[in-house]
PDB file of C-alpha atoms in Angstrom:
ATOM      1  CA  MET A   1      73.102 111.825 107.161  1.00 63.00           C
ATOM      2  CA  GLY A   2      75.228 110.775 105.069  1.00 76.00           C
ATOM      3  CA  LYS A   3      75.806 112.489 101.364  1.00 83.00           C
ATOM      4  CA  THR A   4      73.687 110.242  99.776  1.00 84.00           C
ATOM      5  CA  THR A   5      70.564 110.964 101.282  1.00 83.00           C
ATOM      6  CA  THR A   6      71.375 114.892 102.699  1.00 85.00           C
ATOM      7  CA  THR A   7      71.106 115.066  98.666  1.00 87.00           C
ATOM      8  CA  MET A   8      68.148 112.734  98.249  1.00 88.00           C
ATOM      9  CA  LYS A   9      65.874 115.149 100.405  1.00 89.00           C
ATOM     10  CA  THR A  10      67.397 118.433  99.753  1.00 88.00           C
ATOM     11  CA  LEU A  11      65.802 117.531  96.033  1.00 87.00           C
ATOM     12  CA  GLU A  12      63.332 116.275  96.678  1.00 87.00           C
ATOM     13  CA  GLY A  13      61.808 119.520  99.021  1.00 86.00           C
ATOM     14  CA  PHE A  14      63.007 120.914  96.272  1.00 85.00           C
ATOM     15  CA  CYS A  15      60.788 118.782  93.829  1.00 82.00           C
ATOM     16  CA  TYR A  16      58.191 118.519  95.959  1.00 79.00           C
ATOM     17  CA  GLU A  17      57.913 123.003  95.848  1.00 84.00           C
ATOM     18  CA  ASN A  18      58.057 122.745  92.038  1.00 83.00           C
ATOM     19  CA  ASN A  19      56.231 121.142  89.599  1.00 83.00           C
ATOM     20  CA  THR A  20      58.345 122.008  86.454  1.00 86.00           C
ATOM     21  CA  VAL A  21      61.139 120.164  88.238  1.00 89.00           C
ATOM     22  CA  ARG A  22      61.867 116.275  88.336  1.00 89.00           C
ATOM     23  CA  SER A  23      64.392 113.951  89.818  1.00 91.00           C
ATOM     24  CA  HIS A  24      66.103 110.818  89.797  1.00 93.00           C
ATOM     25  CA  TYR A  25      68.651 108.957  91.469  1.00 94.00           C
ATOM     26  CA  ILE A  26      71.170 106.326  89.772  1.00 95.00           C
ATOM     27  CA  ASN A  27      73.261 104.890  91.029  1.00 94.00           C
ATOM     28  CA  ALA A  28      76.503 104.726  89.119  1.00 94.00           C
ATOM     29  CA  MET A  29      77.791 100.822  91.443  1.00 90.00           C
ATOM     30  CA  ARG A  30      75.668  98.994  89.324  1.00 93.00           C
ATOM     31  CA  LEU A  31      75.900  99.458  85.953  1.00 95.00           C
ATOM     32  CA  LYS A  32      77.908  96.248  84.531  1.00 94.00           C
ATOM     33  CA  LYS A  33      80.044  99.300  82.348  1.00 94.00           C
ATOM     34  CA  PRO A  34      79.641 103.192  82.501  1.00 95.00           C
ATOM     35  CA  GLU A  35      77.719 103.315  79.309  1.00 93.00           C
ATOM     36  CA  ASP A  36      75.052 101.677  80.386  1.00 94.00           C
ATOM     37  CA  ILE A  37      74.629 105.005  82.425  1.00 95.00           C
ATOM     38  CA  TYR A  38      72.684 106.595  78.803  1.00 93.00           C
ATOM     39  CA  ASP A  39      70.534 103.708  78.446  1.00 90.00           C
ATOM     40  CA  GLN A  40      68.860 104.600  82.750  1.00 93.00           C
ATOM     41  CA  VAL A  41      68.979 108.245  81.949  1.00 94.00           C
ATOM     42  CA  PHE A  42      67.234 108.043  78.755  1.00 91.00           C
ATOM     43  CA  ASN A  43      64.061 105.807  80.093  1.00 89.00           C
ATOM     44  CA  PHE A  44      64.021 108.236  82.871  1.00 91.00           C
ATOM     45  CA  LEU A  45      63.581 111.537  80.375  1.00 90.00           C
ATOM     46  CA  VAL A  46      60.594 109.368  77.489  1.00 83.00           C
ATOM     47  CA  THR A  47      57.744 109.396  78.700  1.00 58.00           C
ATOM     48  CA  ASP A  48      56.287 105.462  78.321  1.00 39.00           C
ATOM     49  CA  GLU A  49      54.895 105.321  74.513  1.00 38.00           C
ATOM     50  CA  ALA A  50      58.642 106.538  74.217  1.00 53.00           C
ATOM     51  CA  LYS A  51      59.945 103.720  75.839  1.00 48.00           C
ATOM     52  CA  SER A  52      57.466 101.076  74.404  1.00 44.00           C
ATOM     53  CA  LYS A  53      58.860 102.019  70.828  1.00 51.00           C
ATOM     54  CA  LYS A  54      63.127 101.181  72.014  1.00 51.00           C
ATOM     55  CA  THR A  55      62.403  98.095  72.033  1.00 46.00           C
ATOM     56  CA  LYS A  56      66.278  97.694  72.436  1.00 51.00           C
ATOM     57  CA  ALA A  57      67.780 100.520  70.581  1.00 54.00           C
ATOM     58  CA  LYS A  58      71.547 100.588  70.678  1.00 60.00           C
ATOM     59  CA  LYS A  59      74.051 102.271  72.462  1.00 59.00           C
ATOM     60  CA  VAL A  60      74.558 104.116  69.465  1.00 61.00           C
ATOM     61  CA  ASP A  61      70.591 104.336  68.457  1.00 79.00           C
ATOM     62  CA  ILE A  62      70.239 105.907  72.017  1.00 83.00           C
ATOM     63  CA  LEU A  63      73.317 108.284  71.594  1.00 83.00           C
ATOM     64  CA  GLU A  64      71.662 109.455  68.625  1.00 83.00           C
ATOM     65  CA  LYS A  65      68.258 109.696  69.342  1.00 86.00           C
ATOM     66  CA  MET A  66      69.670 111.789  72.867  1.00 90.00           C
ATOM     67  CA  ASP A  67      69.625 115.575  71.236  1.00 89.00           C
ATOM     68  CA  ASP A  68      66.704 115.331  70.351  1.00 88.00           C
ATOM     69  CA  ILE A  69      64.737 114.282  73.641  1.00 90.00           C
ATOM     70  CA  LEU A  70      66.671 116.769  75.394  1.00 91.00           C
ATOM     71  CA  GLU A  71      65.683 119.886  73.096  1.00 90.00           C
ATOM     72  CA  SER A  72      62.181 118.690  73.500  1.00 88.00           C
ATOM     73  CA  LEU A  73      62.369 118.318  77.415  1.00 89.00           C
ATOM     74  CA  GLU A  74      59.003 120.783  79.412  1.00 87.00           C
ATOM     75  CA  LEU A  75      60.322 119.849  82.844  1.00 90.00           C
ATOM     76  CA  PHE A  76      63.517 120.775  84.408  1.00 92.00           C
ATOM     77  CA  HIS A  77      65.495 117.388  85.684  1.00 93.00           C
ATOM     78  CA  PHE A  78      67.870 117.173  88.036  1.00 93.00           C
ATOM     79  CA  PHE A  79      69.718 113.489  87.835  1.00 95.00           C
ATOM     80  CA  VAL A  80      71.526 113.150  90.921  1.00 95.00           C
ATOM     81  CA  VAL A  81      74.557 109.850  90.080  1.00 95.00           C
ATOM     82  CA  ASP A  82      75.924 108.465  93.344  1.00 93.00           C
ATOM     83  CA  GLU A  83      79.034 106.394  93.253  1.00 90.00           C
ATOM     84  CA  ILE A  84      79.991 108.540  89.827  1.00 90.00           C
ATOM     85  CA  ASP A  85      84.057 107.656  90.532  1.00 88.00           C
ATOM     86  CA  THR A  86      82.914 104.015  89.518  1.00 90.00           C
ATOM     87  CA  LEU A  87      83.030 105.551  86.099  1.00 92.00           C
ATOM     88  CA  LEU A  88      86.000 106.381  85.358  1.00 90.00           C
ATOM     89  CA  THR A  89      87.336 104.940  82.368  1.00 91.00           C
ATOM     90  CA  LYS A  90      90.211 106.469  80.787  1.00 92.00           C
ATOM     91  CA  SER A  91      88.678 108.207  77.228  1.00 93.00           C
ATOM     92  CA  GLN A  92      86.474 109.882  80.416  1.00 94.00           C
ATOM     93  CA  LYS A  93      83.511 109.849  77.682  1.00 94.00           C
ATOM     94  CA  VAL A  94      81.144 109.319  79.025  1.00 95.00           C
ATOM     95  CA  TYR A  95      81.591 111.499  82.186  1.00 94.00           C
ATOM     96  CA  TYR A  96      82.121 114.506  78.530  1.00 94.00           C
ATOM     97  CA  THR A  97      79.473 112.714  77.773  1.00 94.00           C
ATOM     98  CA  LEU A  98      76.531 113.648  80.890  1.00 95.00           C
ATOM     99  CA  PHE A  99      78.327 116.783  81.866  1.00 93.00           C
ATOM    100  CA  ASP A 100      78.407 117.808  77.801  1.00 94.00           C
ATOM    101  CA  TRP A 101      74.601 116.708  78.103  1.00 95.00           C
ATOM    102  CA  ALA A 102      74.491 119.480  80.976  1.00 93.00           C
ATOM    103  CA  TYR A 103      76.210 122.351  79.975  1.00 93.00           C
ATOM    104  CA  THR A 104      74.823 122.130  76.023  1.00 93.00           C
ATOM    105  CA  TYR A 105      70.593 121.397  77.195  1.00 94.00           C
ATOM    106  CA  HIS A 106      69.205 123.418  80.310  1.00 91.00           C
ATOM    107  CA  LYS A 107      66.594 122.045  81.255  1.00 93.00           C
ATOM    108  CA  ILE A 108      68.965 118.769  82.991  1.00 95.00           C
ATOM    109  CA  ALA A 109      71.795 118.718  85.952  1.00 93.00           C
ATOM    110  CA  PHE A 110      73.714 116.006  86.961  1.00 94.00           C
ATOM    111  CA  ILE A 111      74.595 115.842  90.828  1.00 92.00           C
ATOM    112  CA  THR A 112      77.741 113.851  91.214  1.00 91.00           C
ATOM    113  CA  ILE A 113      78.776 111.826  94.519  1.00 90.00           C
ATOM    114  CA  GLY A 114      81.321 109.667  95.213  1.00 86.00           C
ATOM    115  CA  ASN A 115      83.852 108.773  97.655  1.00 78.00           C
ATOM    116  CA  THR A 116      87.169 109.850  96.428  1.00 76.00           C
ATOM    117  CA  LEU A 117      87.760 113.403  97.648  1.00 72.00           C
ATOM    118  CA  ASP A 118      90.777 114.403  94.724  1.00 78.00           C
ATOM    119  CA  PHE A 119      88.113 113.284  91.907  1.00 80.00           C
ATOM    120  CA  GLN A 120      88.310 117.109  89.956  1.00 81.00           C
ATOM    121  CA  LYS A 121      92.330 115.905  89.474  1.00 83.00           C
ATOM    122  CA  LYS A 122      91.716 113.121  87.818  1.00 86.00           C
ATOM    123  CA  LEU A 123      89.473 114.828  85.192  1.00 87.00           C
ATOM    124  CA  SER A 124      90.591 115.387  81.752  1.00 89.00           C
ATOM    125  CA  ASN A 125      90.612 119.484  81.225  1.00 88.00           C
ATOM    126  CA  LYS A 126      87.500 118.761  78.672  1.00 91.00           C
ATOM    127  CA  VAL A 127      85.857 117.302  80.959  1.00 90.00           C
ATOM    128  CA  ALA A 128      86.792 119.257  83.740  1.00 85.00           C
ATOM    129  CA  SER A 129      85.860 122.703  81.319  1.00 86.00           C
ATOM    130  CA  ARG A 130      82.109 121.167  81.021  1.00 87.00           C
ATOM    131  CA  MET A 131      81.364 120.149  84.506  1.00 80.00           C
ATOM    132  CA  GLY A 132      82.659 123.477  86.150  1.00 74.00           C
ATOM    133  CA  ASN A 133      83.187 123.808  90.095  1.00 72.00           C
ATOM    134  CA  GLN A 134      80.913 123.626  92.375  1.00 76.00           C
ATOM    135  CA  MET A 135      81.685 121.256  95.151  1.00 76.00           C
ATOM    136  CA  ILE A 136      80.444 120.375  98.357  1.00 79.00           C
ATOM    137  CA  ALA A 137      83.340 118.088 100.368  1.00 76.00           C
ATOM    138  CA  PHE A 138      81.324 115.399 103.236  1.00 77.00           C
ATOM    139  CA  LYS A 139      84.000 115.584 105.942  1.00 79.00           C
ATOM    140  CA  PRO A 140      84.539 111.003 107.229  1.00 79.00           C
ATOM    141  CA  TYR A 141      82.518 109.471 109.689  1.00 82.00           C
ATOM    142  CA  SER A 142      84.850 110.248 112.620  1.00 85.00           C
ATOM    143  CA  HIS A 143      84.329 106.809 114.439  1.00 87.00           C
ATOM    144  CA  ARG A 144      82.020 108.359 117.271  1.00 90.00           C
ATOM    145  CA  GLN A 145      79.004 108.994 114.429  1.00 86.00           C
ATOM    146  CA  ILE A 146      80.086 106.103 113.279  1.00 84.00           C
ATOM    147  CA  PHE A 147      78.648 104.321 116.618  1.00 87.00           C
ATOM    148  CA  LYS A 148      76.259 106.717 117.102  1.00 87.00           C
ATOM    149  CA  ILE A 149      74.788 105.616 113.861  1.00 82.00           C
ATOM    150  CA  ALA A 150      75.195 101.835 113.964  1.00 83.00           C
ATOM    151  CA  LYS A 151      74.090 101.489 117.719  1.00 84.00           C
ATOM    152  CA  GLU A 152      70.743 103.200 116.408  1.00 82.00           C
ATOM    153  CA  ILE A 153      70.322 100.489 113.752  1.00 78.00           C
ATOM    154  CA  VAL A 154      71.300  97.845 115.899  1.00 78.00           C
ATOM    155  CA  SER A 155      70.304  98.800 118.769  1.00 75.00           C
ATOM    156  CA  ASN A 156      66.097  96.669 118.191  1.00 72.00           C
ATOM    157  CA  GLN A 157      68.277  93.249 117.978  1.00 71.00           C
ATOM    158  CA  GLU A 158      68.501  91.183 120.222  1.00 67.00           C
ATOM    159  CA  ILE A 159      71.887  90.548 120.169  1.00 70.00           C
ATOM    160  CA  TYR A 160      74.965  93.041 119.528  1.00 72.00           C
ATOM    161  CA  ASP A 161      78.079  94.004 121.658  1.00 79.00           C
ATOM    162  CA  GLU A 162      78.530  97.281 122.349  1.00 83.00           C
ATOM    163  CA  SER A 163      82.654  97.006 123.121  1.00 86.00           C
ATOM    164  CA  ALA A 164      82.571  95.359 118.796  1.00 82.00           C
ATOM    165  CA  LEU A 165      80.223  98.556 117.410  1.00 84.00           C
ATOM    166  CA  ILE A 166      83.175 100.252 119.162  1.00 86.00           C
ATOM    167  CA  PHE A 167      85.994  97.990 117.814  1.00 86.00           C
ATOM    168  CA  VAL A 168      83.836  98.353 114.586  1.00 83.00           C
ATOM    169  CA  SER A 169      83.735 102.013 114.316  1.00 86.00           C
ATOM    170  CA  LYS A 170      87.666 103.017 115.271  1.00 87.00           C
ATOM    171  CA  LYS A 171      88.608 100.762 112.716  1.00 83.00           C
ATOM    172  CA  MET A 172      85.612 101.696 109.955  1.00 82.00           C
ATOM    173  CA  ALA A 173      86.711 105.532 111.331  1.00 82.00           C
ATOM    174  CA  ASN A 174      90.062 104.984 110.022  1.00 82.00           C
ATOM    175  CA  VAL A 175      89.358 103.186 106.657  1.00 78.00           C
ATOM    176  CA  THR A 176      86.677 104.282 105.559  1.00 71.00           C
ATOM    177  CA  SER A 177      84.161 107.474 106.023  1.00 63.00           C
ATOM    178  CA  ASP A 178      81.786 104.924 103.800  1.00 69.00           C
ATOM    179  CA  PHE A 179      78.717 103.685 106.518  1.00 72.00           C
ATOM    180  CA  ARG A 180      77.994 100.881 103.758  1.00 71.00           C
ATOM    181  CA  LYS A 181      80.657  98.806 104.782  1.00 75.00           C
ATOM    182  CA  VAL A 182      80.888 100.166 107.972  1.00 75.00           C
ATOM    183  CA  MET A 183      76.981  98.350 107.429  1.00 74.00           C
ATOM    184  CA  SER A 184      78.496  94.809 105.344  1.00 77.00           C
ATOM    185  CA  ILE A 185      80.869  94.771 108.795  1.00 77.00           C
ATOM    186  CA  LEU A 186      79.154  94.711 111.162  1.00 72.00           C
ATOM    187  CA  GLU A 187      75.891  92.305 109.218  1.00 73.00           C
ATOM    188  CA  ARG A 188      78.603  89.302 108.776  1.00 73.00           C
ATOM    189  CA  ALA A 189      79.063  89.781 112.393  1.00 64.00           C
TER     190      ALA A 189
END
């Protein structure tokens, strides 16, 4: 299993056993701009009633409302932010805001997933002071692992060339450990 699947399944089990905890998933790569994550967090946290009153609130309004929302949370909320490295900007304001929320309010936490092993080294001291240093490093897939997973996925299809799978597995293991890129290549083939 990959980073995201492992994290989500673990969190899913934890939330199932504890009804005072909620988990939410945000893929940062799908956001048009880094600041759009504020909308995502806001929408997960507020009730349907509060959402209907939102009516196109500006980012500034959302950020102003977040303190009150975070202060009044009754349940604990885990946010899994996948592809966190895509939110990196020169100012790192989005990172600081998210991690400061988790630092300041004790009913919210962010579990971040990225593909950059030196991610923490790219952060300013200000952001790092809010983030903490807990990190799990997932080793890149080997070509054998890539081949095994890819073969399982395409084996139910009528046509696939095992030698092509071996070739792609070896090449991609040298280039990236992101299995989505492997699947993208196989889908085009």
